[in-house]
Every structure is written in C-alpha cells, then in structure tokens.
mmCIF file with all atom_site columns, C-alpha atoms in Angstrom:
data_model
loop_
_atom_site.group_PDB
_atom_site.id
_atom_site.type_symbol
_atom_site.label_atom_id
_atom_site.label_alt_id
_atom_site.label_comp_id
_atom_site.label_asym_id
_atom_site.label_entity_id
_atom_site.label_seq_id
_atom_site.pdbx_PDB_ins_code
_atom_site.Cartn_x
_atom_site.Cartn_y
_atom_site.Cartn_z
_atom_site.occupancy
_atom_site.B_iso_or_equiv
_atom_site.pdbx_formal_charge
_atom_site.auth_seq_id
_atom_site.auth_comp_id
_atom_site.auth_asym_id
_atom_site.auth_atom_id
_atom_site.pdbx_PDB_model_num
ATOM 1   C CA . UNK A 1 1   ? 28.651 117.782 142.947 1.00 0.00 ? 13  UNK A CA 1
ATOM 2   C CA . UNK A 1 2   ? 25.800 115.600 141.664 1.00 0.00 ? 14  UNK A CA 1
ATOM 3   C CA . UNK A 1 3   ? 24.064 114.502 144.883 1.00 0.00 ? 15  UNK A CA 1
ATOM 4   C CA . UNK A 1 4   ? 22.665 110.587 145.106 1.00 0.00 ? 16  UNK A CA 1
ATOM 5   C CA . UNK A 1 5   ? 18.814 109.362 145.520 1.00 0.00 ? 17  UNK A CA 1
ATOM 6   C CA . UNK A 1 6   ? 18.246 106.550 147.052 1.00 0.00 ? 18  UNK A CA 1
ATOM 7   C CA . UNK A 1 7   ? 15.282 104.741 145.034 1.00 0.00 ? 19  UNK A CA 1
ATOM 8   C CA . UNK A 1 8   ? 12.610 104.134 147.176 1.00 0.00 ? 20  UNK A CA 1
ATOM 9   C CA . UNK A 1 9   ? 9.868  101.733 146.816 1.00 0.00 ? 21  UNK A CA 1
ATOM 10  C CA . UNK A 1 10  ? 6.642  102.564 146.493 1.00 0.00 ? 22  UNK A CA 1
ATOM 11  C CA . UNK A 1 11  ? 4.722  100.477 149.474 1.00 0.00 ? 23  UNK A CA 1
ATOM 12  C CA . UNK A 1 12  ? 6.729  100.892 153.169 1.00 0.00 ? 24  UNK A CA 1
ATOM 13  C CA . UNK A 1 13  ? 7.275  97.370  154.289 1.00 0.00 ? 25  UNK A CA 1
ATOM 14  C CA . UNK A 1 14  ? 7.041  96.323  157.973 1.00 0.00 ? 26  UNK A CA 1
ATOM 15  C CA . UNK A 1 15  ? 9.427  93.886  159.549 1.00 0.00 ? 27  UNK A CA 1
ATOM 16  C CA . UNK A 1 16  ? 8.495  91.426  160.523 1.00 0.00 ? 28  UNK A CA 1
ATOM 17  C CA . UNK A 1 17  ? 9.396  89.431  164.101 1.00 0.00 ? 29  UNK A CA 1
ATOM 18  C CA . UNK A 1 18  ? 11.318 86.575  163.994 1.00 0.00 ? 30  UNK A CA 1
ATOM 19  C CA . UNK A 1 19  ? 8.763  84.951  166.142 1.00 0.00 ? 31  UNK A CA 1
ATOM 20  C CA . UNK A 1 20  ? 6.321  85.606  164.279 1.00 0.00 ? 32  UNK A CA 1
ATOM 21  C CA . UNK A 1 21  ? 7.542  84.415  160.907 1.00 0.00 ? 33  UNK A CA 1
ATOM 22  C CA . UNK A 1 22  ? 9.067  81.307  162.782 1.00 0.00 ? 34  UNK A CA 1
ATOM 23  C CA . UNK A 1 23  ? 5.501  80.688  163.732 1.00 0.00 ? 35  UNK A CA 1
ATOM 24  C CA . UNK A 1 24  ? 3.948  81.430  160.596 1.00 0.00 ? 36  UNK A CA 1
ATOM 25  C CA . UNK A 1 25  ? 6.585  78.662  158.660 1.00 0.00 ? 37  UNK A CA 1
ATOM 26  C CA . UNK A 1 26  ? 5.058  76.631  160.550 1.00 0.00 ? 38  UNK A CA 1
ATOM 27  C CA . UNK A 1 27  ? 2.044  76.733  160.724 1.00 0.00 ? 39  UNK A CA 1
ATOM 28  C CA . UNK A 1 28  ? 1.791  76.306  157.220 1.00 0.00 ? 40  UNK A CA 1
ATOM 29  C CA . UNK A 1 29  ? 3.745  72.462  157.707 1.00 0.00 ? 41  UNK A CA 1
ATOM 30  C CA . UNK A 1 30  ? 6.758  73.830  157.692 1.00 0.00 ? 42  UNK A CA 1
ATOM 31  C CA . UNK A 1 31  ? 9.528  72.090  159.776 1.00 0.00 ? 43  UNK A CA 1
ATOM 32  C CA . UNK A 1 32  ? 12.641 73.246  161.931 1.00 0.00 ? 44  UNK A CA 1
ATOM 33  C CA . UNK A 1 33  ? 14.852 71.543  163.463 1.00 0.00 ? 45  UNK A CA 1
ATOM 34  C CA . UNK A 1 34  ? 16.181 72.960  166.815 1.00 0.00 ? 46  UNK A CA 1
ATOM 35  C CA . UNK A 1 35  ? 20.642 72.427  167.463 1.00 0.00 ? 47  UNK A CA 1
ATOM 36  C CA . UNK A 1 36  ? 21.069 71.768  170.727 1.00 0.00 ? 48  UNK A CA 1
ATOM 37  C CA . UNK A 1 37  ? 22.302 74.462  172.493 1.00 0.00 ? 49  UNK A CA 1
ATOM 38  C CA . UNK A 1 38  ? 27.183 74.917  172.268 1.00 0.00 ? 50  UNK A CA 1
ATOM 39  C CA . UNK A 1 39  ? 26.156 73.055  169.177 1.00 0.00 ? 51  UNK A CA 1
ATOM 40  C CA . UNK A 1 40  ? 26.863 74.184  165.439 1.00 0.00 ? 52  UNK A CA 1
ATOM 41  C CA . UNK A 1 41  ? 25.437 72.385  162.108 1.00 0.00 ? 53  UNK A CA 1
ATOM 42  C CA . UNK A 1 42  ? 28.777 71.670  160.965 1.00 0.00 ? 54  UNK A CA 1
ATOM 43  C CA . UNK A 1 43  ? 29.057 69.225  163.800 1.00 0.00 ? 55  UNK A CA 1
ATOM 44  C CA . UNK A 1 44  ? 25.831 67.719  162.490 1.00 0.00 ? 56  UNK A CA 1
ATOM 45  C CA . UNK A 1 45  ? 28.035 66.639  159.285 1.00 0.00 ? 57  UNK A CA 1
ATOM 46  C CA . UNK A 1 46  ? 31.266 65.253  160.741 1.00 0.00 ? 58  UNK A CA 1
ATOM 47  C CA . UNK A 1 47  ? 29.714 62.544  162.724 1.00 0.00 ? 59  UNK A CA 1
ATOM 48  C CA . UNK A 1 48  ? 28.130 61.889  159.295 1.00 0.00 ? 60  UNK A CA 1
ATOM 49  C CA . UNK A 1 49  ? 31.954 61.892  158.531 1.00 0.00 ? 61  UNK A CA 1
ATOM 50  C CA . UNK A 1 50  ? 32.970 60.090  161.519 1.00 0.00 ? 62  UNK A CA 1
ATOM 51  C CA . UNK A 1 51  ? 30.390 56.772  160.855 1.00 0.00 ? 63  UNK A CA 1
ATOM 52  C CA . UNK A 1 52  ? 31.740 56.912  157.299 1.00 0.00 ? 64  UNK A CA 1
ATOM 53  C CA . UNK A 1 53  ? 35.429 56.900  158.105 1.00 0.00 ? 65  UNK A CA 1
ATOM 54  C CA . UNK A 1 54  ? 34.334 53.439  160.955 1.00 0.00 ? 66  UNK A CA 1
ATOM 55  C CA . UNK A 1 55  ? 34.150 51.307  158.436 1.00 0.00 ? 67  UNK A CA 1
ATOM 56  C CA . UNK A 1 56  ? 36.841 51.076  156.277 1.00 0.00 ? 68  UNK A CA 1
ATOM 57  C CA . UNK A 1 57  ? 36.839 48.047  155.218 1.00 0.00 ? 69  UNK A CA 1
ATOM 58  C CA . UNK A 1 58  ? 33.638 48.360  153.386 1.00 0.00 ? 70  UNK A CA 1
ATOM 59  C CA . UNK A 1 59  ? 35.459 52.168  151.911 1.00 0.00 ? 71  UNK A CA 1
ATOM 60  C CA . UNK A 1 60  ? 38.316 49.718  150.869 1.00 0.00 ? 72  UNK A CA 1
ATOM 61  C CA . UNK A 1 61  ? 35.779 47.195  148.777 1.00 0.00 ? 73  UNK A CA 1
ATOM 62  C CA . UNK A 1 62  ? 33.597 50.213  147.756 1.00 0.00 ? 74  UNK A CA 1
ATOM 63  C CA . UNK A 1 63  ? 37.498 52.083  145.846 1.00 0.00 ? 75  UNK A CA 1
ATOM 64  C CA . UNK A 1 64  ? 38.580 48.268  144.521 1.00 0.00 ? 76  UNK A CA 1
ATOM 65  C CA . UNK A 1 65  ? 35.821 47.935  142.021 1.00 0.00 ? 77  UNK A CA 1
ATOM 66  C CA . UNK A 1 66  ? 36.135 51.818  141.540 1.00 0.00 ? 78  UNK A CA 1
ATOM 67  C CA . UNK A 1 67  ? 39.616 50.862  140.627 1.00 0.00 ? 79  UNK A CA 1
ATOM 68  C CA . UNK A 1 68  ? 38.966 47.480  138.474 1.00 0.00 ? 80  UNK A CA 1
ATOM 69  C CA . UNK A 1 69  ? 36.553 49.911  136.579 1.00 0.00 ? 81  UNK A CA 1
ATOM 70  C CA . UNK A 1 70  ? 38.854 52.734  135.599 1.00 0.00 ? 82  UNK A CA 1
ATOM 71  C CA . UNK A 1 71  ? 41.497 50.618  134.933 1.00 0.00 ? 83  UNK A CA 1
ATOM 72  C CA . UNK A 1 72  ? 39.378 48.457  132.578 1.00 0.00 ? 84  UNK A CA 1
ATOM 73  C CA . UNK A 1 73  ? 39.208 51.781  130.969 1.00 0.00 ? 85  UNK A CA 1
ATOM 74  C CA . UNK A 1 74  ? 42.515 52.271  130.446 1.00 0.00 ? 86  UNK A CA 1
ATOM 75  C CA . UNK A 1 75  ? 43.233 55.386  132.611 1.00 0.00 ? 87  UNK A CA 1
ATOM 76  C CA . UNK A 1 76  ? 46.632 55.655  134.368 1.00 0.00 ? 88  UNK A CA 1
ATOM 77  C CA . UNK A 1 77  ? 48.317 56.467  137.874 1.00 0.00 ? 89  UNK A CA 1
ATOM 78  C CA . UNK A 1 78  ? 47.513 59.964  137.928 1.00 0.00 ? 90  UNK A CA 1
ATOM 79  C CA . UNK A 1 79  ? 43.416 59.804  136.865 1.00 0.00 ? 91  UNK A CA 1
ATOM 80  C CA . UNK A 1 80  ? 43.258 57.404  139.431 1.00 0.00 ? 92  UNK A CA 1
ATOM 81  C CA . UNK A 1 81  ? 45.058 59.316  142.240 1.00 0.00 ? 93  UNK A CA 1
ATOM 82  C CA . UNK A 1 82  ? 42.061 62.143  141.639 1.00 0.00 ? 94  UNK A CA 1
ATOM 83  C CA . UNK A 1 83  ? 39.373 59.614  141.669 1.00 0.00 ? 95  UNK A CA 1
ATOM 84  C CA . UNK A 1 84  ? 39.932 57.839  144.326 1.00 0.00 ? 96  UNK A CA 1
ATOM 85  C CA . UNK A 1 85  ? 42.262 60.064  146.279 1.00 0.00 ? 97  UNK A CA 1
ATOM 86  C CA . UNK A 1 86  ? 45.084 57.803  146.872 1.00 0.00 ? 98  UNK A CA 1
ATOM 87  C CA . UNK A 1 87  ? 48.471 57.993  146.574 1.00 0.00 ? 99  UNK A CA 1
ATOM 88  C CA . UNK A 1 88  ? 50.322 56.592  143.470 1.00 0.00 ? 100 UNK A CA 1
ATOM 89  C CA . UNK A 1 89  ? 52.225 53.762  146.464 1.00 0.00 ? 101 UNK A CA 1
ATOM 90  C CA . UNK A 1 90  ? 48.894 52.338  148.063 1.00 0.00 ? 102 UNK A CA 1
ATOM 91  C CA . UNK A 1 91  ? 46.919 52.435  144.219 1.00 0.00 ? 103 UNK A CA 1
ATOM 92  C CA . UNK A 1 92  ? 49.866 49.882  142.982 1.00 0.00 ? 104 UNK A CA 1
ATOM 93  C CA . UNK A 1 93  ? 49.725 47.849  146.302 1.00 0.00 ? 105 UNK A CA 1
ATOM 94  C CA . UNK A 1 94  ? 46.137 47.834  145.731 1.00 0.00 ? 106 UNK A CA 1
ATOM 95  C CA . UNK A 1 95  ? 46.176 47.166  142.220 1.00 0.00 ? 107 UNK A CA 1
ATOM 96  C CA . UNK A 1 96  ? 49.271 44.392  142.885 1.00 0.00 ? 108 UNK A CA 1
ATOM 97  C CA . UNK A 1 97  ? 47.113 42.835  145.180 1.00 0.00 ? 109 UNK A CA 1
ATOM 98  C CA . UNK A 1 98  ? 44.313 41.802  143.393 1.00 0.00 ? 110 UNK A CA 1
ATOM 99  C CA . UNK A 1 99  ? 46.092 41.374  139.919 1.00 0.00 ? 111 UNK A CA 1
ATOM 100 C CA . UNK A 1 100 ? 45.258 44.206  137.973 1.00 0.00 ? 112 UNK A CA 1
ATOM 101 C CA . UNK A 1 101 ? 47.544 46.197  135.564 1.00 0.00 ? 113 UNK A CA 1
ATOM 102 C CA . UNK A 1 102 ? 46.975 49.724  134.853 1.00 0.00 ? 114 UNK A CA 1
ATOM 103 C CA . UNK A 1 103 ? 48.203 50.753  132.023 1.00 0.00 ? 115 UNK A CA 1
ATOM 104 C CA . UNK A 1 104 ? 51.121 53.946  132.144 1.00 0.00 ? 116 UNK A CA 1
ATOM 105 C CA . UNK A 1 105 ? 48.764 56.976  129.756 1.00 0.00 ? 117 UNK A CA 1
ATOM 106 C CA . UNK A 1 106 ? 50.905 57.812  127.051 1.00 0.00 ? 118 UNK A CA 1
ATOM 107 C CA . UNK A 1 107 ? 49.803 61.587  124.815 1.00 0.00 ? 119 UNK A CA 1
ATOM 108 C CA . UNK A 1 108 ? 47.401 61.335  122.205 1.00 0.00 ? 120 UNK A CA 1
ATOM 109 C CA . UNK A 1 109 ? 49.572 62.309  119.028 1.00 0.00 ? 121 UNK A CA 1
ATOM 110 C CA . UNK A 1 110 ? 47.295 63.124  115.702 1.00 0.00 ? 122 UNK A CA 1
ATOM 111 C CA . UNK A 1 111 ? 50.419 62.072  113.555 1.00 0.00 ? 123 UNK A CA 1
ATOM 112 C CA . UNK A 1 112 ? 54.172 61.564  113.852 1.00 0.00 ? 124 UNK A CA 1
ATOM 113 C CA . UNK A 1 113 ? 56.477 63.897  114.909 1.00 0.00 ? 125 UNK A CA 1
ATOM 114 C CA . UNK A 1 114 ? 58.353 66.103  111.982 1.00 0.00 ? 126 UNK A CA 1
ATOM 115 C CA . UNK A 1 115 ? 62.179 65.982  111.441 1.00 0.00 ? 127 UNK A CA 1
ATOM 116 C CA . UNK A 1 116 ? 63.544 69.596  112.001 1.00 0.00 ? 128 UNK A CA 1
ATOM 117 C CA . UNK A 1 117 ? 66.620 68.597  108.788 1.00 0.00 ? 129 UNK A CA 1
ATOM 118 C CA . UNK A 1 118 ? 64.651 69.597  105.412 1.00 0.00 ? 130 UNK A CA 1
ATOM 119 C CA . UNK A 1 119 ? 65.126 67.425  102.424 1.00 0.00 ? 131 UNK A CA 1
ATOM 120 C CA . UNK A 1 120 ? 67.849 68.134  100.398 1.00 0.00 ? 132 UNK A CA 1
ATOM 121 C CA . UNK A 1 121 ? 65.621 70.176  97.789  1.00 0.00 ? 133 UNK A CA 1
ATOM 122 C CA . UNK A 1 122 ? 66.071 69.158  93.885  1.00 0.00 ? 134 UNK A CA 1
ATOM 123 C CA . UNK A 1 123 ? 66.334 71.883  91.679  1.00 0.00 ? 135 UNK A CA 1
ATOM 124 C CA . UNK A 1 124 ? 64.097 70.726  88.928  1.00 0.00 ? 136 UNK A CA 1
ATOM 125 C CA . UNK A 1 125 ? 61.358 70.113  91.546  1.00 0.00 ? 137 UNK A CA 1
ATOM 126 C CA . UNK A 1 126 ? 62.104 73.999  92.879  1.00 0.00 ? 138 UNK A CA 1
ATOM 127 C CA . UNK A 1 127 ? 62.315 75.035  89.379  1.00 0.00 ? 139 UNK A CA 1
ATOM 128 C CA . UNK A 1 128 ? 58.771 73.904  88.634  1.00 0.00 ? 140 UNK A CA 1
ATOM 129 C CA . UNK A 1 129 ? 57.869 74.996  92.435  1.00 0.00 ? 141 UNK A CA 1
ATOM 130 C CA . UNK A 1 130 ? 58.627 78.578  90.656  1.00 0.00 ? 142 UNK A CA 1
ATOM 131 C CA . UNK A 1 131 ? 57.219 78.278  87.348  1.00 0.00 ? 143 UNK A CA 1
ATOM 132 C CA . UNK A 1 132 ? 53.685 77.610  88.950  1.00 0.00 ? 144 UNK A CA 1
ATOM 133 C CA . UNK A 1 133 ? 53.661 80.197  91.146  1.00 0.00 ? 145 UNK A CA 1
ATOM 134 C CA . UNK A 1 134 ? 55.007 82.884  87.999  1.00 0.00 ? 146 UNK A CA 1
ATOM 135 C CA . UNK A 1 135 ? 51.795 80.888  86.426  1.00 0.00 ? 147 UNK A CA 1
ATOM 136 C CA . UNK A 1 136 ? 49.261 82.126  89.817  1.00 0.00 ? 148 UNK A CA 1
ATOM 137 C CA . UNK A 1 137 ? 49.074 78.906  91.422  1.00 0.00 ? 149 UNK A CA 1
ATOM 138 C CA . UNK A 1 138 ? 49.105 78.978  95.424  1.00 0.00 ? 150 UNK A CA 1
ATOM 139 C CA . UNK A 1 139 ? 51.700 76.796  97.761  1.00 0.00 ? 151 UNK A CA 1
ATOM 140 C CA . UNK A 1 140 ? 48.237 74.503  98.149  1.00 0.00 ? 152 UNK A CA 1
ATOM 141 C CA . UNK A 1 141 ? 47.747 73.685  94.990  1.00 0.00 ? 153 UNK A CA 1
ATOM 142 C CA . UNK A 1 142 ? 51.374 73.721  93.525  1.00 0.00 ? 154 UNK A CA 1
ATOM 143 C CA . UNK A 1 143 ? 51.397 70.936  96.836  1.00 0.00 ? 155 UNK A CA 1
ATOM 144 C CA . UNK A 1 144 ? 49.396 69.383  95.048  1.00 0.00 ? 156 UNK A CA 1
ATOM 145 C CA . UNK A 1 145 ? 50.672 68.666  91.512  1.00 0.00 ? 157 UNK A CA 1
ATOM 146 C CA . UNK A 1 146 ? 53.528 68.205  92.378  1.00 0.00 ? 158 UNK A CA 1
ATOM 147 C CA . UNK A 1 147 ? 53.108 65.745  95.319  1.00 0.00 ? 159 UNK A CA 1
ATOM 148 C CA . UNK A 1 148 ? 54.906 68.028  97.306  1.00 0.00 ? 160 UNK A CA 1
ATOM 149 C CA . UNK A 1 149 ? 53.861 69.150  101.338 1.00 0.00 ? 161 UNK A CA 1
ATOM 150 C CA . UNK A 1 150 ? 53.045 72.104  101.656 1.00 0.00 ? 162 UNK A CA 1
ATOM 151 C CA . UNK A 1 151 ? 55.640 72.736  104.140 1.00 0.00 ? 163 UNK A CA 1
ATOM 152 C CA . UNK A 1 152 ? 57.912 71.570  101.494 1.00 0.00 ? 164 UNK A CA 1
ATOM 153 C CA . UNK A 1 153 ? 56.530 74.366  98.744  1.00 0.00 ? 165 UNK A CA 1
ATOM 154 C CA . UNK A 1 154 ? 57.557 76.855  101.835 1.00 0.00 ? 166 UNK A CA 1
ATOM 155 C CA . UNK A 1 155 ? 60.889 75.262  102.485 1.00 0.00 ? 167 UNK A CA 1
ATOM 156 C CA . UNK A 1 156 ? 61.451 75.251  99.072  1.00 0.00 ? 168 UNK A CA 1
ATOM 157 C CA . UNK A 1 157 ? 60.711 79.130  99.212  1.00 0.00 ? 169 UNK A CA 1
ATOM 158 C CA . UNK A 1 158 ? 62.595 79.328  102.118 1.00 0.00 ? 170 UNK A CA 1
ATOM 159 C CA . UNK A 1 159 ? 65.769 77.691  100.640 1.00 0.00 ? 171 UNK A CA 1
ATOM 160 C CA . UNK A 1 160 ? 65.239 80.023  96.878  1.00 0.00 ? 172 UNK A CA 1
ATOM 161 C CA . UNK A 1 161 ? 64.159 83.313  98.655  1.00 0.00 ? 173 UNK A CA 1
ATOM 162 C CA . UNK A 1 162 ? 60.786 82.973  96.931  1.00 0.00 ? 174 UNK A CA 1
ATOM 163 C CA . UNK A 1 163 ? 57.765 83.731  98.134  1.00 0.00 ? 175 UNK A CA 1
ATOM 164 C CA . UNK A 1 164 ? 54.865 81.648  96.871  1.00 0.00 ? 176 UNK A CA 1
ATOM 165 C CA . UNK A 1 165 ? 51.264 83.136  96.455  1.00 0.00 ? 177 UNK A CA 1
ATOM 166 C CA . UNK A 1 166 ? 48.266 82.087  99.197  1.00 0.00 ? 178 UNK A CA 1
ATOM 167 C CA . UNK A 1 167 ? 45.272 81.980  98.692  1.00 0.00 ? 179 UNK A CA 1
ATOM 168 C CA . UNK A 1 168 ? 45.414 85.161  101.487 1.00 0.00 ? 180 UNK A CA 1
ATOM 169 C CA . UNK A 1 169 ? 47.365 87.442  99.539  1.00 0.00 ? 181 UNK A CA 1
ATOM 170 C CA . UNK A 1 170 ? 44.957 86.541  96.360  1.00 0.00 ? 182 UNK A CA 1
ATOM 171 C CA . UNK A 1 171 ? 42.599 87.559  98.446  1.00 0.00 ? 183 UNK A CA 1
ATOM 172 C CA . UNK A 1 172 ? 44.097 90.639  99.817  1.00 0.00 ? 184 UNK A CA 1
ATOM 173 C CA . UNK A 1 173 ? 45.083 91.974  96.320  1.00 0.00 ? 185 UNK A CA 1
ATOM 174 C CA . UNK A 1 174 ? 42.218 90.800  94.710  1.00 0.00 ? 186 UNK A CA 1
ATOM 175 C CA . UNK A 1 175 ? 40.469 93.312  97.559  1.00 0.00 ? 187 UNK A CA 1
ATOM 176 C CA . UNK A 1 176 ? 42.690 96.232  96.599  1.00 0.00 ? 188 UNK A CA 1
ATOM 177 C CA . UNK A 1 177 ? 42.505 96.378  93.333  1.00 0.00 ? 189 UNK A CA 1
ATOM 178 C CA . UNK A 1 178 ? 38.236 96.220  93.133  1.00 0.00 ? 190 UNK A CA 1
ATOM 179 C CA . UNK A 1 179 ? 38.958 99.728  95.462  1.00 0.00 ? 191 UNK A CA 1
ATOM 180 C CA . UNK A 1 180 ? 41.024 101.403 93.318  1.00 0.00 ? 192 UNK A CA 1
ATOM 181 C CA . UNK A 1 181 ? 39.078 103.549 90.009  1.00 0.00 ? 193 UNK A CA 1
ATOM 182 C CA . UNK A 1 182 ? 38.729 101.757 86.972  1.00 0.00 ? 194 UNK A CA 1
ATOM 183 C CA . UNK A 1 183 ? 41.336 103.897 84.470  1.00 0.00 ? 195 UNK A CA 1
ATOM 184 C CA . UNK A 1 184 ? 40.320 106.260 81.726  1.00 0.00 ? 196 UNK A CA 1
ATOM 185 C CA . UNK A 1 185 ? 40.318 105.772 78.669  1.00 0.00 ? 197 UNK A CA 1
#
C-alpha cells in the first residue's frame, strides 16, 4: 500500500488574527459596513425589494414601455411572459388597454413541407437515370442532368431496387483500390 505524503510550503505561514487584519485593512483606506446585531446582510436586500414594490405605478409604466418595444420587434406572448414576468392574461389585458396588437410567433420554416407521396415515376426517366448511373454518374449529377431533385433520384432507386452511386461511395472505392497491390505482368 502506498502512503500519501502531504505537500508542505517552504515558508510556514503564521495565522493572522482577525482584529489585526481588520485594523490593517482600515489603515489602508478600506471601509467596513457594520451590520447591527440581530440582522443579516440579506435583510438589506429585502429592504430594497420592498422599496421597489412600493411604487407599482412606476413599475407598470416601465413594463408598458418594455411591452411596446418588444411588440414592435414582433415578440410573441411566450417571449413577453419571460421578459415581463407576467402571465398571459395580464399581458393581453395590458396590451388591449393600450391598443397594442401582439403577433403570435410562428416557427420559421426554411422550405415548404414535403409531401409523403412519391409522384408517378416515369419508366423512361428511370431508365435514363439507371443508364447514367452505369456510366459512373452520381445521384447528384443525375438529378442535375434530368432536372430532378436528389430525393426523386433516390426514390427511383427504391422503386426499381437499384442503387445509385454517391460521392462518398466513389471515394471509398478509390481508396480501397489504391491500397491493393498492382497486378503482376
């Protein structure tokens, strides 16, 4: 079993007494706020919160200005709830009182939804696609030549049980062939 040895510093440090440390701090210009006995530092934070809560009218004005700014930017109700820390009902009431219209946020879609159904596959187009594939074209190149999407080309492959080449498959085939020794003559 190994014994662990403690690490000791080269210069032993003498413990400073708290009173001496406080005197030294004050002598250097430091200021220490004394908390009265029976109270804690947290109570001081609570008094500032109470002072803020005493003026609800000023708070509502600030929230109204923030609401106007966020609505102008197009924020939805959920974002307003988070920013204003109010529930939906209060936000809608405040907006209605001041003539603001809240736009409901919609998810951003970058492209139209695809239909699940595949279109009717023309045998002639499928034959051309398979012919180009046998000549060494990739699915992306076939799609460009036949004015199809790559998905359409892959769907032709599924329907006719035919596997089209992709650039990744071509690269791996080239890598494998380069690893093989050259045939002897």
